[in-house]
């Protein structure tokens, strides 16, 4: 069976190019019978010259070949639909790999073929093996052919894997990206060098420059397998800079090293070692921010469990998804190591309504972070690891914990602290001094710093439906109405003594609205009208039209 690289490698691949031992013997007979009545009439014509007769036979064979192939295919399909066709793999032949190690390809496909005991299972195994090889991202094409085994071993098949390695192992991309929630733009680019040593290794370097907020330079390597280790491995070095002066009066610089220890479809385990520096060039940060300025060290292990059975990431209509993230920081004896335990949960669901392609999406997310170690009752949690809420990212397609709340600005709600008031310098002219005073004559408030929360909960419900115009339905553009709510509070610094479930629920912020969604292959764009239902003092919620860009 030949499965081209651009075909779907699912459990039921399209049967193309199957070579069966019995069918191969029957093919000449089918070709002869395919001549039909016209062939019988040709036999009665004795006056035709020998060379013309040969030409006529060749043309007849060319005409009947497609018919015989269809008959062979129909007979094979009848055999497959009639029940299991006992068949086992005799040999796996790999062709076309000049650089890639045979051991890498075998480790990706042998498990699938070893358990197959029938033609049906072998077809499914071929589709799975095709998908696994394409996911390595080092081949231009992958074709898998099932051929008949040796004549002395009936009921066997040979698997022939033909691959074409990437002609250009070096690839790159560059783009300009917008972040509406932060009102900023960024230039981002990356380079990838694939399969340098033949182990499926991918070396990459990436960079991003944000005009207002974030910059990053990183490089790393990933291996799908390494010798006896059956799970992918990853190592990465990164240098990041985050500018949170506008929201929280500090800048953050990180130099980190991360290792991917386990990576599978549902499980990820990583270790991070990061040096972090928080600074305040503006010198107006609040007391809560100033307490955490300076150098610190993050040594943590992070485990992520994820399942996603939704039919689409951009417009789910049925299924569910669940995400659990656990992180333990403070692995080491250094006193500057940040010690905390952080846990997140995110649950999403969707079900169809049966009309106008309408579906209801709903979700609940929660997270908590607490310090640990000696004197943890008097300790506080790291500023950068706390929960922040707000921004215009869609809660439907992102599994990211309790962060999204439409209608509120980025870091636009939750605990905050008053920034430092800097009085006018002695000798300053009256005009400058008066500009810093409000109508009452006192020095105007310099604003507040968002300090994040230790416990956060969000929830949302979204009803999506087709628009009446055909042009919108054909392009996937659809409408939706939504409502979302959330809250976050501090638990450290003795704040847990004031916590109550009733008070926490009463402080929930909420918003509702409607909009039009433009789904694309890579992202989801929304034009929404948001109406703030509930907010409190110092929150930054705004009723009006908002734009949202989200990636699954």
Short mmCIF file of C-alpha atoms in Angstrom, two decimals:
data_model
loop_
_atom_site.label_atom_id
_atom_site.label_comp_id
_atom_site.label_asym_id
_atom_site.label_seq_id
_atom_site.Cartn_x
_atom_site.Cartn_y
_atom_site.Cartn_z
CA UNK A 1 0.00 0.00 0.00
CA UNK A 2 1.47 3.35 -0.99
CA UNK A 3 0.67 6.28 1.24
CA UNK A 4 1.98 9.58 -0.15
CA UNK A 5 3.37 12.09 2.27
CA UNK A 6 0.61 14.58 1.57
CA UNK A 7 -2.13 12.09 2.34
CA UNK A 8 -3.83 11.80 5.69
CA UNK A 9 -2.05 9.28 7.81
CA UNK A 10 -5.08 8.32 9.85
CA UNK A 11 -6.30 4.91 10.92
CA UNK A 12 -8.17 4.30 7.63
CA UNK A 13 -5.86 5.44 4.84
CA UNK A 14 -6.96 5.24 1.24
CA UNK A 15 -5.90 1.88 -0.29
CA UNK A 16 -3.58 2.84 -3.13
CA UNK A 17 -0.87 0.73 -4.71
CA UNK A 18 -1.58 -2.51 -2.81
CA UNK A 19 0.31 -5.52 -4.11
CA UNK A 20 -1.17 -8.85 -3.07
CA UNK A 21 0.38 -12.18 -3.82
CA UNK A 22 -2.81 -13.86 -5.01
CA UNK A 23 -3.95 -10.77 -6.89
CA UNK A 24 -0.67 -10.57 -8.75
CA UNK A 25 -1.21 -14.06 -10.17
CA UNK A 26 -4.78 -13.31 -11.15
CA UNK A 27 -3.96 -10.07 -12.91
CA UNK A 28 -2.96 -11.61 -16.29
CA UNK A 29 -6.15 -13.68 -16.34
CA UNK A 30 -8.26 -10.63 -15.64
CA UNK A 31 -6.53 -8.72 -18.41
CA UNK A 32 -7.33 -11.49 -20.92
CA UNK A 33 -10.96 -11.70 -19.92
CA UNK A 34 -11.20 -7.95 -20.12
CA UNK A 35 -10.96 -8.10 -23.93
CA UNK A 36 -14.62 -9.13 -24.09
CA UNK A 37 -16.54 -9.60 -27.33
CA UNK A 38 -14.28 -7.32 -29.27
CA UNK A 39 -11.40 -9.69 -28.53
CA UNK A 40 -13.41 -12.69 -29.80
CA UNK A 41 -14.19 -10.90 -33.04
CA UNK A 42 -10.51 -10.10 -33.53
CA UNK A 43 -9.67 -13.81 -33.31
CA UNK A 44 -12.01 -14.54 -36.30
CA UNK A 45 -10.21 -12.05 -38.52
CA UNK A 46 -7.50 -14.24 -40.13
CA UNK A 47 -6.58 -11.82 -42.92
CA UNK A 48 -5.01 -9.26 -40.51
CA UNK A 49 -1.29 -9.09 -40.91
CA UNK A 50 0.97 -10.23 -38.07
CA UNK A 51 2.44 -6.84 -37.25
CA UNK A 52 -0.98 -5.15 -37.26
CA UNK A 53 -2.31 -7.90 -35.02
CA UNK A 54 0.48 -7.27 -32.50
CA UNK A 55 -0.24 -3.54 -32.54
CA UNK A 56 -3.92 -4.18 -31.99
CA UNK A 57 -3.21 -6.47 -29.05
CA UNK A 58 -1.00 -3.83 -27.44
CA UNK A 59 -3.72 -1.19 -27.81
CA UNK A 60 -6.30 -3.58 -26.39
CA UNK A 61 -4.08 -4.33 -23.41
CA UNK A 62 -3.65 -0.60 -22.78
CA UNK A 63 -7.43 -0.14 -22.89
CA UNK A 64 -8.24 -2.98 -20.53
CA UNK A 65 -5.52 -2.32 -17.96
CA UNK A 66 -7.55 0.26 -15.99
CA UNK A 67 -10.53 -2.08 -16.02
CA UNK A 68 -8.48 -4.98 -14.65
CA UNK A 69 -7.01 -2.77 -11.96
CA UNK A 70 -10.49 -1.72 -10.91
CA UNK A 71 -11.56 -5.35 -10.70
CA UNK A 72 -8.51 -6.24 -8.63
CA UNK A 73 -9.21 -3.32 -6.30
CA UNK A 74 -12.88 -4.24 -5.98
CA UNK A 75 -11.97 -7.83 -5.15
CA UNK A 76 -9.49 -6.65 -2.52
CA UNK A 77 -12.05 -4.35 -0.93
CA UNK A 78 -14.57 -7.19 -0.79
CA UNK A 79 -12.01 -9.38 0.95
CA UNK A 80 -11.23 -6.65 3.49
CA UNK A 81 -14.89 -5.95 4.21
CA UNK A 82 -15.68 -9.66 4.56
CA UNK A 83 -13.57 -10.05 7.71
CA UNK A 84 -9.97 -10.10 8.95
CA UNK A 85 -7.45 -11.21 6.31
CA UNK A 86 -4.67 -12.91 8.24
CA UNK A 87 -1.32 -11.37 7.38
CA UNK A 88 1.92 -10.67 9.24
CA UNK A 89 4.99 -8.63 8.46
CA UNK A 90 8.03 -10.53 7.25
CA UNK A 91 10.46 -7.66 6.70
CA UNK A 92 10.69 -3.86 6.78
CA UNK A 93 12.83 -2.34 4.04
CA UNK A 94 13.97 1.30 4.29
CA UNK A 95 15.11 3.11 1.17
CA UNK A 96 16.22 6.64 0.36
CA UNK A 97 17.85 7.62 3.66
CA UNK A 98 21.39 8.79 2.97
CA UNK A 99 21.87 10.73 6.22
CA UNK A 100 19.10 9.58 8.55
CA UNK A 101 19.99 6.57 10.70
CA UNK A 102 18.02 3.38 10.11
CA UNK A 103 17.62 3.00 13.87
CA UNK A 104 15.66 6.25 14.08
CA UNK A 105 13.18 5.23 11.39
CA UNK A 106 12.82 1.73 12.81
CA UNK A 107 12.14 3.05 16.29
CA UNK A 108 9.27 5.14 14.93
CA UNK A 109 7.55 2.39 12.91
CA UNK A 110 8.46 -1.08 14.19
CA UNK A 111 6.13 -0.98 17.19
CA UNK A 112 3.17 -0.28 14.91
CA UNK A 113 3.96 -3.09 12.45
CA UNK A 114 5.03 -5.67 15.05
CA UNK A 115 1.52 -5.92 16.54
CA UNK A 116 -0.33 -6.15 13.20
CA UNK A 117 -1.78 -9.62 12.50
CA UNK A 118 -4.22 -8.91 9.66
CA UNK A 119 -4.41 -6.86 6.49
CA UNK A 120 -6.77 -4.39 8.17
CA UNK A 121 -4.40 -3.85 11.10
CA UNK A 122 -1.48 -3.57 8.71
CA UNK A 123 -3.21 -0.78 6.79
CA UNK A 124 -3.82 1.11 10.03
CA UNK A 125 -0.21 0.55 11.11
CA UNK A 126 1.01 1.92 7.78
CA UNK A 127 -1.05 5.07 8.25
CA UNK A 128 0.25 5.52 11.80
CA UNK A 129 3.86 4.96 10.73
CA UNK A 130 3.44 7.47 7.90
CA UNK A 131 2.16 10.08 10.35
CA UNK A 132 4.99 9.48 12.82
CA UNK A 133 7.67 9.84 10.16
CA UNK A 134 6.16 13.05 8.77
CA UNK A 135 5.98 14.51 12.27
CA UNK A 136 9.77 14.28 12.52
CA UNK A 137 9.80 17.23 10.10
CA UNK A 138 12.99 16.10 8.37
CA UNK A 139 11.58 14.46 5.21
CA UNK A 140 10.14 16.00 2.07
CA UNK A 141 8.01 12.92 1.40
CA UNK A 142 7.23 9.51 2.90
CA UNK A 143 5.73 6.58 0.96
CA UNK A 144 4.92 3.23 2.53
CA UNK A 145 4.22 0.23 0.28
CA UNK A 146 2.89 -3.16 1.38
CA UNK A 147 4.25 -5.86 -0.90
CA UNK A 148 3.81 -9.64 -0.88
CA UNK A 149 6.29 -11.67 1.13
CA UNK A 150 8.46 -14.58 -0.05
CA UNK A 151 6.63 -17.32 -1.94
CA UNK A 152 7.83 -19.93 0.55
CA UNK A 153 6.17 -17.96 3.39
CA UNK A 154 2.49 -17.57 2.55
CA UNK A 155 0.44 -15.08 4.52
CA UNK A 156 3.34 -12.62 4.89
CA UNK A 157 4.03 -9.13 3.59
CA UNK A 158 7.05 -6.88 3.23
CA UNK A 159 6.83 -3.23 4.23
CA UNK A 160 8.82 -0.93 1.95
CA UNK A 161 9.43 2.60 3.26
CA UNK A 162 10.61 5.10 0.65
CA UNK A 163 11.65 8.46 2.04
CA UNK A 164 13.01 11.62 0.49
CA UNK A 165 15.18 13.62 2.85
CA UNK A 166 14.85 17.40 2.92
CA UNK A 167 16.81 18.95 0.07
CA UNK A 168 17.39 22.13 2.04
CA UNK A 169 17.95 21.34 5.73
CA UNK A 170 18.10 25.04 6.61
CA UNK A 171 14.76 26.83 6.87
CA UNK A 172 13.66 30.11 8.35
CA UNK A 173 10.78 32.51 8.70
CA UNK A 174 10.24 36.13 9.62
CA UNK A 175 7.15 38.10 10.54
CA UNK A 176 5.65 41.13 12.17
CA UNK A 177 3.06 40.38 14.85
CA UNK A 178 0.55 42.50 16.69
CA UNK A 179 -0.46 42.20 20.34
CA UNK A 180 -3.65 44.23 20.70
CA UNK A 181 -4.00 43.59 24.43
CA UNK A 182 -0.64 45.28 25.02
CA UNK A 183 -0.94 47.71 22.08
CA UNK A 184 2.45 46.66 20.81
CA UNK A 185 4.13 45.15 17.76
CA UNK A 186 7.03 42.75 17.51
CA UNK A 187 9.48 41.53 14.90
CA UNK A 188 10.07 37.79 15.13
CA UNK A 189 12.29 35.44 13.17
CA UNK A 190 13.72 31.94 13.44
CA UNK A 191 16.17 29.58 11.74
CA UNK A 192 16.09 25.78 11.79
CA UNK A 193 18.81 23.31 10.81
CA UNK A 194 17.30 19.86 10.43
CA UNK A 195 18.85 16.43 10.81
CA UNK A 196 22.45 17.63 11.10
CA UNK A 197 23.79 14.36 12.53
CA UNK A 198 21.14 11.98 11.18
CA UNK A 199 19.31 11.41 14.47
CA UNK A 200 16.33 13.60 13.57
CA UNK A 201 17.98 16.41 15.53
CA UNK A 202 16.64 19.91 14.92
CA UNK A 203 18.79 22.89 15.85
CA UNK A 204 17.03 26.21 15.98
CA UNK A 205 17.67 29.83 16.85
CA UNK A 206 14.96 32.43 17.28
CA UNK A 207 14.68 36.07 18.14
CA UNK A 208 11.91 38.55 18.84
CA UNK A 209 12.03 42.26 19.35
CA UNK A 210 8.99 43.94 20.85
CA UNK A 211 8.68 47.66 20.28
CA UNK A 212 7.08 48.15 23.66
CA UNK A 213 7.17 45.07 25.84
CA UNK A 214 9.17 41.88 25.19
CA UNK A 215 12.43 40.85 23.53
CA UNK A 216 13.87 37.35 23.31
CA UNK A 217 16.88 35.50 21.93
CA UNK A 218 17.06 31.74 22.27
CA UNK A 219 18.69 28.68 20.78
CA UNK A 220 18.10 25.00 21.32
CA UNK A 221 18.16 21.44 20.05
CA UNK A 222 15.55 18.70 20.08
CA UNK A 223 15.87 14.96 19.53
CA UNK A 224 12.89 12.67 18.85
CA UNK A 225 14.73 9.74 20.43
CA UNK A 226 18.21 9.04 21.72
CA UNK A 227 19.48 5.47 22.02
CA UNK A 228 17.48 3.66 24.74
CA UNK A 229 15.49 6.78 25.66
CA UNK A 230 12.15 6.46 23.86
CA UNK A 231 10.79 9.95 24.57
CA UNK A 232 11.82 13.19 22.84
CA UNK A 233 14.55 15.27 24.48
CA UNK A 234 15.01 19.03 24.35
CA UNK A 235 17.55 21.55 25.61
CA UNK A 236 17.30 25.31 25.25
CA UNK A 237 19.14 28.46 26.30
CA UNK A 238 17.22 31.73 26.26
CA UNK A 239 17.66 35.39 27.12
CA UNK A 240 14.42 37.32 27.66
CA UNK A 241 13.49 40.84 28.59
CA UNK A 242 9.96 41.84 29.66
CA UNK A 243 8.92 45.43 30.07
CA UNK A 244 6.11 45.73 32.64
CA UNK A 245 6.70 49.37 33.53
CA UNK A 246 3.32 50.43 32.21
CA UNK A 247 1.41 47.85 34.23
CA UNK A 248 3.55 47.03 37.27
CA UNK A 249 6.53 49.45 37.29
CA UNK A 250 9.30 46.91 36.74
CA UNK A 251 11.44 45.38 34.04
CA UNK A 252 12.36 41.72 34.03
CA UNK A 253 15.44 40.06 32.54
CA UNK A 254 15.88 36.31 32.45
CA UNK A 255 18.76 34.08 31.42
CA UNK A 256 17.55 30.50 31.44
CA UNK A 257 18.41 26.92 30.62
CA UNK A 258 15.60 24.40 30.17
CA UNK A 259 15.58 20.65 29.58
CA UNK A 260 12.66 18.64 28.25
CA UNK A 261 12.80 15.36 30.17
CA UNK A 262 9.56 13.71 29.01
CA UNK A 263 7.42 14.72 26.07
CA UNK A 264 4.51 12.69 24.75
CA UNK A 265 1.03 13.28 23.46
CA UNK A 266 -0.44 13.90 26.90
CA UNK A 267 2.53 14.39 29.22
CA UNK A 268 5.38 16.91 29.46
CA UNK A 269 8.05 17.18 32.12
CA UNK A 270 10.64 19.97 32.03
CA UNK A 271 13.36 21.34 34.27
CA UNK A 272 14.18 25.06 34.30
CA UNK A 273 17.17 26.88 35.74
CA UNK A 274 16.78 30.65 35.33
CA UNK A 275 18.60 33.68 36.64
CA UNK A 276 16.20 36.56 37.03
CA UNK A 277 16.66 40.29 37.64
CA UNK A 278 13.86 42.73 38.40
CA UNK A 279 14.57 46.46 38.13
CA UNK A 280 12.66 49.74 38.26
CA UNK A 281 14.21 52.41 36.04
CA UNK A 282 11.26 54.74 36.71
CA UNK A 283 11.85 54.69 40.51
CA UNK A 284 8.11 55.05 41.14
CA UNK A 285 7.26 51.42 41.87
CA UNK A 286 5.02 50.60 44.80
CA UNK A 287 6.23 49.11 48.04
CA UNK A 288 5.04 45.62 47.02
CA UNK A 289 7.16 45.79 43.86
CA UNK A 290 10.24 47.27 45.53
CA UNK A 291 10.37 44.38 48.00
CA UNK A 292 11.13 41.97 45.16
CA UNK A 293 13.55 44.01 43.06
CA UNK A 294 17.00 42.54 42.49
CA UNK A 295 18.46 39.15 41.59
CA UNK A 296 16.92 35.74 42.20
CA UNK A 297 17.31 32.17 40.97
CA UNK A 298 14.55 29.89 39.70
CA UNK A 299 15.17 26.14 39.81
CA UNK A 300 11.93 24.28 39.12
CA UNK A 301 10.33 21.17 37.71
CA UNK A 302 7.12 21.56 35.72
CA UNK A 303 4.72 18.78 34.76
CA UNK A 304 1.87 19.26 32.27
CA UNK A 305 -0.96 16.86 31.54
CA UNK A 306 -3.13 17.69 28.54
CA UNK A 307 -6.01 16.01 26.71
CA UNK A 308 -7.96 17.66 23.92
CA UNK A 309 -10.80 15.80 22.22
CA UNK A 310 -12.50 18.81 20.64
CA UNK A 311 -13.26 18.62 16.94
CA UNK A 312 -11.55 21.98 16.30
CA UNK A 313 -9.28 24.39 18.14
CA UNK A 314 -10.55 27.49 16.35
CA UNK A 315 -14.29 26.69 16.39
CA UNK A 316 -15.10 23.75 18.66
CA UNK A 317 -18.60 22.31 18.30
CA UNK A 318 -18.27 19.12 20.35
CA UNK A 319 -15.84 17.39 22.70
CA UNK A 320 -13.84 18.40 25.76
CA UNK A 321 -10.33 19.44 26.77
CA UNK A 322 -8.46 19.38 30.08
CA UNK A 323 -5.14 20.87 31.18
CA UNK A 324 -3.32 20.41 34.46
CA UNK A 325 0.01 22.14 35.18
CA UNK A 326 2.05 21.52 38.34
CA UNK A 327 5.25 23.40 39.12
CA UNK A 328 7.58 23.11 42.11
CA UNK A 329 10.24 25.80 42.48
CA UNK A 330 13.12 25.88 44.94
CA UNK A 331 15.16 22.78 44.00
CA UNK A 332 18.55 23.67 45.49
CA UNK A 333 20.29 24.90 48.63
CA UNK A 334 20.88 28.53 47.58
CA UNK A 335 19.04 31.07 49.73
CA UNK A 336 18.19 33.18 46.67
CA UNK A 337 16.22 30.33 45.07
CA UNK A 338 12.51 31.07 44.70
CA UNK A 339 10.49 28.47 46.62
CA UNK A 340 6.88 27.98 45.63
CA UNK A 341 4.28 25.44 44.54
CA UNK A 342 2.02 26.40 41.65
CA UNK A 343 -1.00 24.48 40.34
CA UNK A 344 -3.38 25.22 37.46
CA UNK A 345 -6.48 23.49 36.08
CA UNK A 346 -8.37 24.30 32.90
CA UNK A 347 -11.49 22.46 31.72
CA UNK A 348 -13.33 23.16 28.44
CA UNK A 349 -16.38 21.59 26.84
CA UNK A 350 -18.51 22.02 23.73
CA UNK A 351 -21.76 20.54 22.44
CA UNK A 352 -23.81 21.23 19.28
CA UNK A 353 -27.38 22.55 19.29
CA UNK A 354 -28.42 21.07 15.95
CA UNK A 355 -29.34 24.23 14.02
CA UNK A 356 -27.33 26.87 12.12
CA UNK A 357 -24.16 25.00 13.09
CA UNK A 358 -24.70 26.47 16.55
CA UNK A 359 -22.66 25.21 19.50
CA UNK A 360 -22.16 26.11 23.14
CA UNK A 361 -18.64 26.32 24.55
CA UNK A 362 -18.04 26.61 28.27
CA UNK A 363 -15.04 26.47 30.54
CA UNK A 364 -13.73 26.84 34.07
CA UNK A 365 -10.11 27.53 35.04
CA UNK A 366 -8.47 27.87 38.44
CA UNK A 367 -4.98 28.28 39.80
CA UNK A 368 -3.13 28.74 43.09
CA UNK A 369 0.43 29.50 44.14
CA UNK A 370 1.88 29.24 47.66
CA UNK A 371 5.39 29.57 49.12
CA UNK A 372 7.07 26.67 50.88
CA UNK A 373 10.12 26.15 53.08
CA UNK A 374 11.11 27.46 56.48
CA UNK A 375 9.12 30.50 57.48
CA UNK A 376 6.75 30.14 54.55
CA UNK A 377 3.89 31.61 56.60
CA UNK A 378 5.67 34.94 56.56
CA UNK A 379 6.93 34.63 53.00
CA UNK A 380 5.44 35.98 49.79
CA UNK A 381 5.16 34.45 46.35
CA UNK A 382 7.43 35.46 43.44
CA UNK A 383 6.02 38.42 41.55
CA UNK A 384 6.48 36.90 38.07
CA UNK A 385 4.90 33.56 38.98
CA UNK A 386 1.63 35.02 40.27
CA UNK A 387 -1.61 35.04 38.30
CA UNK A 388 -2.62 38.05 36.22
CA UNK A 389 -5.92 38.51 34.46
CA UNK A 390 -7.24 40.52 31.52
CA UNK A 391 -6.40 41.07 27.88
CA UNK A 392 -8.25 40.26 24.70
CA UNK A 393 -7.19 36.66 24.10
CA UNK A 394 -10.09 34.33 23.37
CA UNK A 395 -10.99 31.90 26.18
CA UNK A 396 -12.43 29.45 23.63
CA UNK A 397 -9.30 28.27 21.86
CA UNK A 398 -6.57 28.91 24.47
CA UNK A 399 -5.86 26.36 27.19
CA UNK A 400 -3.79 28.62 29.40
CA UNK A 401 -5.24 28.70 32.88
CA UNK A 402 -7.20 31.51 34.59
CA UNK A 403 -5.91 34.49 32.60
CA UNK A 404 -8.45 35.60 29.97
CA UNK A 405 -11.27 38.04 30.75
CA UNK A 406 -12.68 39.90 27.76
CA UNK A 407 -13.39 43.60 28.22
CA UNK A 408 -10.53 44.18 30.68
CA UNK A 409 -7.07 45.45 29.86
CA UNK A 410 -3.98 43.30 30.29
CA UNK A 411 -3.29 43.02 34.04
CA UNK A 412 -6.37 45.19 34.38
CA UNK A 413 -7.95 43.78 37.54
CA UNK A 414 -7.05 42.24 40.84
CA UNK A 415 -4.71 43.23 43.66
CA UNK A 416 -2.77 46.44 43.15
CA UNK A 417 -0.63 48.84 45.15
CA UNK A 418 -0.19 52.60 45.02
CA UNK A 419 2.95 53.77 43.29
CA UNK A 420 5.42 55.95 45.10
CA UNK A 421 4.65 59.66 45.13
CA UNK A 422 7.69 61.79 44.30
CA UNK A 423 7.24 65.38 45.59
CA UNK A 424 8.55 68.30 43.52
CA UNK A 425 12.19 69.17 44.02
CA UNK A 426 13.10 72.26 46.05
CA UNK A 427 13.56 75.27 43.80
CA UNK A 428 11.26 73.90 41.11
CA UNK A 429 9.23 76.59 39.36
CA UNK A 430 5.58 76.99 40.25
CA UNK A 431 4.35 75.99 36.79
CA UNK A 432 6.01 72.58 37.00
CA UNK A 433 4.76 72.01 40.53
CA UNK A 434 1.19 72.97 39.72
CA UNK A 435 1.09 70.58 36.76
CA UNK A 436 1.51 67.69 39.18
CA UNK A 437 -1.43 68.73 41.34
CA UNK A 438 -5.08 67.85 40.83
CA UNK A 439 -8.10 70.13 41.18
CA UNK A 440 -8.05 69.91 44.99
CA UNK A 441 -4.50 71.21 45.13
CA UNK A 442 -2.90 67.95 46.31
CA UNK A 443 -0.32 66.01 44.35
CA UNK A 444 -2.14 63.87 41.79
CA UNK A 445 -2.05 60.08 42.14
CA UNK A 446 0.81 58.49 40.20
CA UNK A 447 -1.28 55.38 39.50
CA UNK A 448 -1.19 51.83 40.80
CA UNK A 449 0.90 48.74 40.13
CA UNK A 450 -0.79 45.45 39.33
CA UNK A 451 0.76 42.98 41.79
CA UNK A 452 -1.04 39.78 40.76
CA UNK A 453 -2.89 37.21 42.82
CA UNK A 454 -2.17 33.89 44.53
CA UNK A 455 -5.58 32.37 43.81
CA UNK A 456 -7.54 32.91 40.58
CA UNK A 457 -10.72 31.54 39.00
CA UNK A 458 -12.32 32.29 35.62
CA UNK A 459 -15.40 30.94 33.84
CA UNK A 460 -17.04 31.60 30.49
CA UNK A 461 -19.89 30.52 28.22
CA UNK A 462 -19.94 31.15 24.47
CA UNK A 463 -22.67 30.52 21.88
CA UNK A 464 -21.41 30.41 18.28
CA UNK A 465 -23.63 30.25 15.19
CA UNK A 466 -23.54 30.66 11.41
CA UNK A 467 -24.36 34.01 9.87
CA UNK A 468 -27.22 34.14 7.34
CA UNK A 469 -25.12 35.19 4.32
CA UNK A 470 -23.78 32.33 2.22
CA UNK A 471 -20.43 34.02 1.62
CA UNK A 472 -19.80 34.06 5.38
CA UNK A 473 -20.80 30.42 5.83
CA UNK A 474 -18.52 29.25 3.02
CA UNK A 475 -15.53 31.16 4.41
CA UNK A 476 -16.11 30.05 8.02
CA UNK A 477 -16.92 33.53 9.31
CA UNK A 478 -19.48 33.22 12.11
CA UNK A 479 -20.99 35.10 15.02
CA UNK A 480 -21.04 34.53 18.76
CA UNK A 481 -22.38 35.88 22.02
CA UNK A 482 -20.50 35.39 25.27
CA UNK A 483 -20.35 36.03 28.98
CA UNK A 484 -17.29 35.61 31.20
CA UNK A 485 -16.34 36.24 34.80
CA UNK A 486 -13.31 35.95 37.03
CA UNK A 487 -11.53 37.04 40.18
CA UNK A 488 -8.10 36.78 41.80
CA UNK A 489 -6.90 37.53 45.33
CA UNK A 490 -3.76 37.43 47.44
CA UNK A 491 -3.29 34.74 50.07
CA UNK A 492 0.19 35.57 51.36
CA UNK A 493 1.22 38.38 53.74
CA UNK A 494 -1.53 37.23 56.12
CA UNK A 495 -4.21 37.92 53.50
CA UNK A 496 -5.45 34.32 53.77
CA UNK A 497 -6.96 35.24 57.15
CA UNK A 498 -9.42 37.53 55.36
CA UNK A 499 -10.36 35.01 52.68
CA UNK A 500 -13.89 33.62 52.48
CA UNK A 501 -15.68 31.83 49.68
CA UNK A 502 -18.65 34.18 49.90
CA UNK A 503 -16.47 37.28 49.71
CA UNK A 504 -14.47 35.80 46.85
CA UNK A 505 -17.62 35.14 44.80
CA UNK A 506 -19.03 38.58 45.53
CA UNK A 507 -15.88 40.18 44.09
CA UNK A 508 -16.19 38.43 40.71
CA UNK A 509 -15.79 40.79 37.73
CA UNK A 510 -17.89 40.00 34.67
CA UNK A 511 -18.56 41.10 31.12
CA UNK A 512 -20.79 40.08 28.21
CA UNK A 513 -20.95 40.85 24.52
CA UNK A 514 -21.24 39.68 20.95
CA UNK A 515 -19.04 39.72 17.89
CA UNK A 516 -17.92 38.31 14.56
CA UNK A 517 -15.15 35.71 14.32
CA UNK A 518 -12.80 35.33 11.35
CA UNK A 519 -11.03 31.97 11.66
CA UNK A 520 -7.90 31.34 9.60
CA UNK A 521 -5.52 28.45 9.37
CA UNK A 522 -3.13 29.96 11.90
CA UNK A 523 -5.14 32.22 14.20
CA UNK A 524 -8.61 33.38 15.21
CA UNK A 525 -9.54 37.05 14.87
CA UNK A 526 -12.53 38.50 16.71
CA UNK A 527 -14.29 41.85 16.50
CA UNK A 528 -16.30 42.07 19.71
CA UNK A 529 -18.52 44.54 21.46
CA UNK A 530 -17.90 44.09 25.19
CA UNK A 531 -20.14 45.40 27.94
CA UNK A 532 -18.73 45.48 31.47
CA UNK A 533 -21.30 44.00 33.84
CA UNK A 534 -19.30 44.35 37.03
CA UNK A 535 -15.99 45.90 38.03
CA UNK A 536 -14.50 47.58 41.08
CA UNK A 537 -12.32 50.51 41.95
CA UNK A 538 -8.87 50.44 40.33
CA UNK A 539 -10.03 47.91 37.68
CA UNK A 540 -9.46 48.76 34.03
CA UNK A 541 -12.54 47.49 32.20
CA UNK A 542 -14.02 49.33 29.23
CA UNK A 543 -17.29 48.98 27.36
CA UNK A 544 -16.87 49.20 23.60
CA UNK A 545 -15.49 47.51 20.50
CA UNK A 546 -12.36 45.40 20.92
CA UNK A 547 -10.17 43.38 18.57
CA UNK A 548 -8.77 40.01 19.56
CA UNK A 549 -6.18 37.73 17.95
CA UNK A 550 -5.73 34.24 19.37
CA UNK A 551 -3.70 31.20 18.35
CA UNK A 552 -4.70 27.65 19.33
#
